[in-house]
Coordinates of C-alpha atoms and ligand atoms in Angstrom, one line a residue:
M1 CA -0.2 -0.1 -0.1
A2 CA 1.2 3.8 -0.5
V3 CA 2.9 5.3 1.9
Q4 CA 1.3 8.8 2.3
V5 CA 3.4 11.8 2.5
G6 CA 3.2 15.5 3.1
I7 CA 5.6 18.4 2.2
L8 CA 6.0 21.0 4.4
G9 CA 7.4 24.4 2.7
A10 CA 6.0 22.5 -0.6
T11 CA 5.7 25.9 -2.5
G12 CA 9.6 27.0 -2.3
A13 CA 12.5 25.8 -4.7
V14 CA 13.3 22.8 -2.6
G15 CA 9.4 22.1 -2.3
Q16 CA 8.9 22.0 -6.1
R17 CA 11.7 19.4 -6.3
F18 CA 10.3 17.2 -4.1
I19 CA 6.8 17.3 -6.2
Q20 CA 9.0 16.5 -9.4
L21 CA 10.5 13.8 -7.9
L22 CA 7.7 12.3 -6.3
D23 CA 5.6 12.1 -9.3
D24 CA 4.9 8.4 -10.1
H25 CA 6.9 7.4 -7.1
P26 CA 6.2 3.7 -6.6
T27 CA 5.8 3.7 -2.6
F28 CA 4.9 7.5 -2.0
E29 CA 1.9 9.5 -2.6
I30 CA 1.3 13.0 -1.8
A31 CA -1.5 13.7 0.4
A32 CA -0.7 17.0 2.1
L33 CA 0.9 20.2 1.0
T34 CA 1.8 23.4 3.4
A35 CA 3.6 26.8 3.2
S36 CA 3.0 29.8 4.9
E37 CA -0.3 31.6 6.0
S38 CA -0.1 33.7 2.5
S39 CA -0.5 30.5 0.7
A40 CA -2.7 28.5 2.9
G41 CA -6.2 28.3 1.4
K42 CA -5.1 28.3 -2.4
T43 CA -4.4 25.6 -4.9
Y44 CA -1.1 24.4 -5.5
R45 CA -1.1 25.8 -8.7
E46 CA -2.2 29.6 -7.5
A47 CA 0.3 29.2 -4.4
A48 CA 3.3 28.4 -6.0
K49 CA 5.6 30.3 -8.4
W50 CA 6.4 27.0 -10.5
R51 CA 9.9 27.0 -11.8
V52 CA 10.9 23.5 -12.5
E53 CA 11.8 22.4 -16.1
T54 CA 8.7 19.9 -15.9
Q55 CA 5.0 20.9 -15.5
I56 CA 3.2 20.7 -12.1
P57 CA 1.4 17.4 -12.0
D58 CA -2.5 17.6 -12.5
D59 CA -3.4 16.2 -9.6
V60 CA -1.0 18.2 -7.4
A61 CA -1.9 21.4 -9.0
E62 CA -5.4 21.6 -7.8
M63 CA -4.6 20.4 -4.1
E64 CA -5.2 22.8 -1.4
V65 CA -2.3 24.1 0.4
G66 CA -2.6 24.1 4.1
A67 CA -0.8 26.3 7.0
T68 CA 1.9 24.6 8.4
T69 CA 0.7 23.5 11.5
P70 CA -0.3 20.1 12.7
D71 CA -3.9 20.7 12.6
D72 CA -4.0 21.3 8.9
V73 CA -2.2 18.0 8.3
S74 CA -4.4 14.7 8.2
D75 CA -3.4 12.1 10.6
D76 CA -3.2 9.7 7.9
V77 CA 0.1 11.1 6.6
D78 CA 2.6 8.6 7.5
L79 CA 5.8 10.6 6.5
L80 CA 6.7 14.5 6.3
F81 CA 9.3 16.0 4.2
S82 CA 10.5 19.5 5.2
S83 CA 11.8 21.9 3.1
L84 CA 10.9 25.2 5.3
P85 CA 13.6 28.0 6.1
S86 CA 15.6 26.8 9.0
S87 CA 14.5 29.4 11.3
V88 CA 10.8 28.4 10.7
A89 CA 11.7 24.9 10.9
E90 CA 13.3 25.1 14.3
E91 CA 9.9 26.3 15.9
V92 CA 7.6 23.9 13.6
E93 CA 9.1 20.7 13.3
P94 CA 9.0 20.2 16.9
Q95 CA 5.2 20.3 17.1
F96 CA 4.7 17.8 14.4
L97 CA 7.1 15.4 16.4
E98 CA 5.1 15.9 19.4
E99 CA 1.9 15.0 17.5
G100 CA 3.7 11.6 16.4
Y101 CA 4.9 12.5 12.7
V102 CA 8.0 11.1 11.2
I103 CA 9.8 14.1 9.3
S104 CA 12.7 13.7 6.8
S105 CA 14.0 17.2 6.9
N106 CA 16.3 19.2 4.5
S107 CA 16.2 22.2 6.8
S108 CA 19.9 22.9 8.5
N109 CA 18.4 23.3 12.3
D110 CA 19.3 20.3 14.6
R111 CA 21.7 18.6 11.9
M112 CA 24.6 18.4 14.3
A113 CA 22.3 17.5 17.4
D114 CA 23.7 14.5 19.1
D115 CA 20.4 12.6 18.8
V116 CA 19.5 13.4 15.3
P117 CA 20.5 11.1 12.7
L118 CA 22.3 13.2 9.9
T119 CA 22.4 10.6 7.0
I120 CA 23.1 9.9 3.5
P121 CA 21.8 6.3 2.9
E122 CA 24.8 5.0 1.0
I123 CA 27.2 6.3 3.9
N124 CA 25.9 5.7 7.3
A125 CA 22.4 4.2 7.3
D126 CA 23.3 2.6 11.0
H127 CA 22.9 6.1 12.1
L128 CA 19.2 5.8 11.9
G129 CA 19.5 3.6 15.3
L130 CA 19.8 7.3 16.8
I131 CA 16.0 7.5 16.7
E132 CA 15.6 5.4 19.5
V133 CA 18.1 7.8 21.6
Q134 CA 16.0 10.7 20.3
R135 CA 12.8 9.3 21.3
D136 CA 14.2 8.7 25.0
N137 CA 15.5 11.9 25.3
R138 CA 12.9 13.9 24.0
G139 CA 9.9 12.1 24.6
W140 CA 8.4 12.3 20.8
D141 CA 6.1 9.6 19.1
G142 CA 7.9 10.8 16.1
A143 CA 11.0 11.0 14.7
L144 CA 13.3 13.6 13.2
I145 CA 15.8 12.7 10.4
K146 CA 18.2 15.3 8.4
N147 CA 20.2 15.1 5.2
P148 CA 23.0 17.1 5.3
N149 CA 23.8 20.6 3.4
C150 CA 24.1 20.3 -0.3
S151 CA 28.0 21.0 -0.5
T152 CA 28.9 18.4 2.2
I153 CA 26.7 15.8 0.4
T154 CA 28.8 16.5 -2.7
M155 CA 32.1 15.7 -1.2
V156 CA 31.3 13.2 1.4
P157 CA 31.0 10.0 -0.6
T158 CA 34.2 10.5 -2.5
L159 CA 35.8 11.0 1.2
A160 CA 33.9 7.9 2.2
A161 CA 35.7 6.0 -0.6
L162 CA 39.0 7.4 0.3
D163 CA 38.8 6.5 4.0
Q164 CA 40.0 3.0 3.6
F165 CA 43.5 4.8 2.7
G166 CA 43.4 6.6 6.1
L167 CA 41.4 10.0 5.7
E168 CA 43.5 12.8 7.8
R169 CA 42.9 16.2 6.3
V170 CA 40.4 17.8 3.7
D171 CA 40.9 21.1 2.1
V172 CA 38.0 22.0 0.0
T173 CA 37.3 24.7 -2.3
T174 CA 33.5 24.7 -3.7
L175 CA 32.1 26.7 -6.8
Q176 CA 28.4 26.9 -5.9
A177 CA 25.3 27.2 -8.0
V178 CA 22.9 30.2 -7.4
S179 CA 19.9 27.9 -7.1
G180 CA 21.9 27.2 -3.9
A181 CA 20.7 30.7 -2.4
G182 CA 17.0 30.4 -3.5
Y183 CA 15.2 32.3 -6.2
S184 CA 15.8 35.7 -4.8
G185 CA 19.1 34.8 -2.7
V186 CA 21.5 36.4 -5.2
T187 CA 20.5 39.1 -7.5
S188 CA 21.3 38.9 -11.2
M189 CA 23.6 42.2 -10.7
E190 CA 25.4 40.8 -7.9
I191 CA 26.5 37.3 -10.0
I192 CA 26.5 37.9 -13.7
D193 CA 30.4 38.4 -14.8
N194 CA 31.4 37.8 -11.2
A195 CA 32.1 35.3 -8.1
I196 CA 31.4 35.7 -4.6
P197 CA 34.2 34.5 -2.5
H198 CA 31.6 33.9 0.8
I199 CA 28.7 32.1 1.5
G200 CA 27.1 32.8 5.1
G201 CA 27.3 29.9 7.3
E202 CA 28.3 27.4 4.6
E203 CA 32.5 26.6 5.6
P204 CA 31.6 25.6 9.5
K205 CA 28.5 23.2 7.8
M206 CA 31.0 21.5 5.5
E207 CA 33.5 21.2 7.9
T208 CA 31.3 19.6 10.9
E209 CA 28.7 17.9 8.9
S210 CA 31.0 16.1 6.9
R211 CA 32.8 14.6 10.1
K212 CA 29.6 13.7 11.7
L213 CA 28.4 11.7 8.4
L214 CA 31.9 9.7 8.5
G215 CA 31.5 9.2 12.3
G216 CA 30.8 5.8 14.1
F217 CA 27.7 5.0 16.0
D218 CA 28.4 2.2 18.5
G219 CA 24.5 2.0 19.1
S220 CA 24.3 4.8 21.7
E221 CA 26.3 7.4 21.1
L222 CA 28.0 9.3 17.8
S223 CA 31.7 9.5 17.5
M224 CA 32.9 12.3 15.0
H225 CA 35.2 11.0 12.2
D226 CA 38.8 12.2 13.4
S227 CA 40.1 14.0 10.2
T228 CA 40.5 17.6 9.9
V229 CA 38.0 19.5 7.3
N230 CA 38.9 22.9 5.8
A231 CA 36.3 24.8 3.4
S232 CA 36.2 27.5 1.2
C233 CA 32.7 28.3 -0.3
N234 CA 32.4 30.6 -3.2
R235 CA 29.2 31.5 -5.3
I236 CA 29.4 31.3 -9.5
P237 CA 27.0 32.1 -11.8
T238 CA 25.9 28.6 -12.7
L239 CA 22.3 27.8 -12.1
D240 CA 22.5 24.0 -10.7
G241 CA 25.2 22.1 -9.6
H242 CA 28.0 22.5 -7.1
L243 CA 31.7 21.9 -8.2
E244 CA 34.3 21.1 -5.8
S245 CA 38.0 20.9 -5.8
V246 CA 39.4 18.6 -3.1
F247 CA 42.7 18.2 -1.5
V248 CA 43.0 15.1 0.9
D249 CA 45.8 14.0 3.0
L250 CA 45.7 10.3 3.7
A251 CA 48.0 7.7 5.8
E252 CA 48.7 5.5 3.0
E253 CA 49.7 6.5 -0.7
P254 CA 47.2 5.3 -3.2
S255 CA 47.9 5.8 -6.6
P256 CA 45.2 8.1 -8.7
E257 CA 43.6 4.5 -10.4
E258 CA 43.7 2.8 -6.8
A259 CA 41.5 5.9 -5.5
R260 CA 39.5 6.2 -8.8
E261 CA 38.7 2.3 -8.7
A262 CA 37.9 2.7 -4.7
M263 CA 35.3 5.7 -5.8
R264 CA 33.9 3.6 -8.6
A265 CA 33.6 0.3 -6.2
F266 CA 32.1 2.3 -3.3
P267 CA 28.5 0.5 -3.2
G268 CA 25.2 2.1 -3.9
V269 CA 21.9 1.0 -2.0
D270 CA 18.7 -0.9 -3.3
L271 CA 16.5 2.0 -2.8
P272 CA 14.1 3.2 -5.7
S273 CA 15.5 6.5 -6.0
A274 CA 19.2 5.7 -5.5
P275 CA 21.6 5.8 -8.5
D276 CA 22.8 2.1 -9.5
Q277 CA 26.4 3.5 -9.2
L278 CA 27.1 6.0 -6.3
I279 CA 30.0 7.6 -7.9
H280 CA 30.5 8.5 -11.6
V281 CA 34.5 8.7 -12.2
F282 CA 36.3 10.1 -15.1
G283 CA 39.7 9.0 -15.9
D284 CA 42.6 10.8 -17.0
D285 CA 41.8 10.7 -20.4
E286 CA 38.9 13.3 -19.7
P287 CA 40.8 16.0 -17.1
E288 CA 38.1 18.6 -18.0
R289 CA 35.1 16.6 -16.2
P290 CA 32.9 16.6 -14.3
Q291 CA 31.3 20.3 -15.1
P292 CA 28.3 21.2 -13.6
R293 CA 26.0 21.5 -16.9
L294 CA 27.1 18.4 -18.5
D295 CA 27.0 16.1 -15.5
R296 CA 24.6 17.5 -13.0
S297 CA 21.7 15.3 -14.2
R298 CA 23.6 12.0 -14.3
A299 CA 21.2 9.6 -12.8
D300 CA 18.3 11.7 -12.6
G301 CA 20.6 14.1 -10.6
M302 CA 20.9 11.5 -7.7
Q303 CA 24.4 10.3 -8.9
I304 CA 28.0 12.3 -7.6
S305 CA 30.7 12.9 -10.4
A306 CA 34.3 12.8 -9.6
G307 CA 37.4 13.3 -11.8
G308 CA 40.9 15.0 -12.1
V309 CA 42.2 12.5 -9.6
Q310 CA 46.0 13.1 -9.2
S311 CA 48.9 12.6 -6.7
T312 CA 49.8 15.5 -4.3
S313 CA 52.9 15.6 -1.9
S314 CA 50.6 14.0 1.0
G315 CA 47.9 12.6 -1.0
L316 CA 45.5 13.3 -3.7
K317 CA 43.4 16.0 -5.2
Y318 CA 40.2 15.9 -7.3
N319 CA 37.1 17.6 -8.5
C320 CA 33.6 16.3 -7.4
L321 CA 30.1 17.7 -8.6
A322 CA 26.4 16.9 -7.4
H323 CA 23.0 18.4 -8.2
N324 CA 22.6 20.5 -5.4
T325 CA 18.7 20.9 -5.1
I326 CA 18.4 17.1 -6.2
R327 CA 21.0 15.1 -4.6
G328 CA 22.0 18.0 -2.3
A329 CA 18.3 18.9 -1.3
A330 CA 15.0 17.1 -2.2
G331 CA 16.5 14.0 -3.8
A332 CA 18.6 13.4 -0.5
S333 CA 15.2 13.8 1.9
L334 CA 13.7 11.3 -0.8
L335 CA 16.1 8.9 -0.4
N336 CA 16.2 9.3 3.7
G337 CA 12.5 8.7 3.4
E338 CA 12.7 5.7 1.5
L339 CA 15.6 4.6 3.7
L340 CA 13.1 5.0 6.8
V341 CA 10.4 2.9 4.9
E342 CA 12.8 0.0 4.3
E343 CA 14.2 -0.3 7.8
G344 CA 10.4 -0.4 9.2
W345 CA 10.6 3.3 11.1
I346 CA 7.1 3.7 8.9
Ligands
NDP1 N1 17.7 25.8 -2.6 C1 18.7 24.9 -2.3 O1 19.6 24.5 -3.0 C2 18.8 24.2 -0.7 C3 18.0 24.9 -0.1 N2 18.3 24.2 1.2 C4 17.2 24.4 2.4 O2 15.8 24.2 2.1 C5 14.9 24.9 2.9 C6 14.3 25.4 1.6 O3 14.7 26.3 0.8 P1 14.0 27.0 -0.4 O4 13.2 25.9 -1.1 O5 15.2 27.3 -1.5 O6 13.4 28.1 0.0 P2 11.9 28.9 -0.5 O7 12.2 30.4 0.2 O8 12.3 28.8 -2.0 O9 10.6 28.3 0.2 C7 10.3 28.2 1.6 C8 9.2 27.4 1.6 O10 8.6 27.6 3.1 C9 7.4 28.4 3.1 N3 7.4 29.0 4.2 C10 8.2 30.2 4.5 N4 8.2 31.1 5.7 C11 7.1 30.2 6.3 C12 6.5 30.4 7.5 N5 6.5 31.2 8.5 N6 5.8 29.2 7.9 C13 5.3 28.1 7.1 N7 6.1 28.2 5.8 C14 6.5 29.1 5.4 C15 7.3 28.9 1.7 O11 5.7 29.2 1.8 P3 5.4 30.3 0.6 O12 5.8 30.0 -0.5 O13 3.9 30.6 1.2 O14 6.0 31.6 1.4 C16 8.4 28.0 1.1 O15 7.0 26.8 0.6 C17 15.8 26.2 3.7 O16 16.1 25.7 4.8 C18 17.4 25.8 2.8 O17 18.1 26.3 3.3 C19 18.8 22.9 1.7 C20 20.1 22.6 0.5 C21 19.7 23.2 -0.5
PHD2 N1 23.9 27.3 1.4 C1 23.7 26.7 0.4 C2 22.2 25.7 0.1 C3 21.5 25.7 1.5 O1 20.3 26.2 2.1 O2 22.1 25.0 2.4 P1 21.5 24.4 3.9 O3 20.8 23.3 3.2 O4 22.7 24.3 4.7 O5 20.6 25.8 4.6 C4 24.1 27.1 -0.8 O6 24.0 28.3 -0.6 O7 24.2 26.5 -2.0

């Protein structure tokens, strides 16, 4: 039977991606859409300024948008996807959790909380065990699970693949697409013919979230991975797709080909929205790849790409890329929702 899902913040940039990705989903059926008070009571077609390249599915277009309160969401909804501004999510998500809802959230609040699973299914599905700890700590009947920041999720699968060689230090510089800032985040006058070498709050997120994702879980407590991570985050005038230049120090000295093979061989998961191969790796015959325009839509935007792998004096350097609003946002929450179903939490 279909799992009934709701989307909190359904009219926004990430909310629209949820609707696109949930169209014809084999397990999930959209049963509730919420947004701010100014959208509540309107049909989705009236409320959303639709900007995704595919059309609004007809059944969704005519659904009524509710306010973002538990009273406006039916008890029949089994799973909520959350794409609210984090300041709003911080206030509203606990109201739903107290009512027993399970939330797969893309918002950044609570990502680093000790009792909140921050999960990429291919990397650390075992961290879902924290839900028991969370329920004990907070007295919620529901459960809160987060996916990481879009720049973090672009890099972490490659780091997870290289950790078999003893990951000690990471230095990363990002080239991030404008869609990450939302539709009104950077103006055309600011970004055309330009690059902005600062994205507020982004660097600490990459430096901490990646160590939580790569860390261990002993059944009751998380431990952070003991590498050092330094990030420099930059906005450039691409629309979608974050490209990152990564330098890693490793305890061992794998050749570039061994590193490429480790990334290629990194296992995927058997979930409906997961790519068959998590990381697409370009060989040294294509040193100019990955590129945002050419590679962001691999496996419907769910695959990570890597290339340009070369040795350095202390390890390796390479480039990686992911679609920031799909693998980096709505697709990441969707995959976590599929994991919650697969593991019996819903
Ligand atoms: N864009 C991206 O690439 C990424 C975004 N994120 C995160 O995802 C979240 C959503 O981002 P994005 O979709 O770009 O944001 P948008 O501003 O495009 O959308 C925000 C959504 O939240 C709703 N909303 C705003 N204020 C309230 C409120 N007070 N009460 C209830 N609902 C409200 C809006 O409804 P209404 O239309 O009625 O105003 C809209 O549906 C953010 O936390 C962001 O940081 C994370 C990773 C990547
Ligand atoms: N800050 C990211 C997008 C984002 O909203 O991240 P987070 O989910 O950590 O708030 C970007 O600018 O590309």
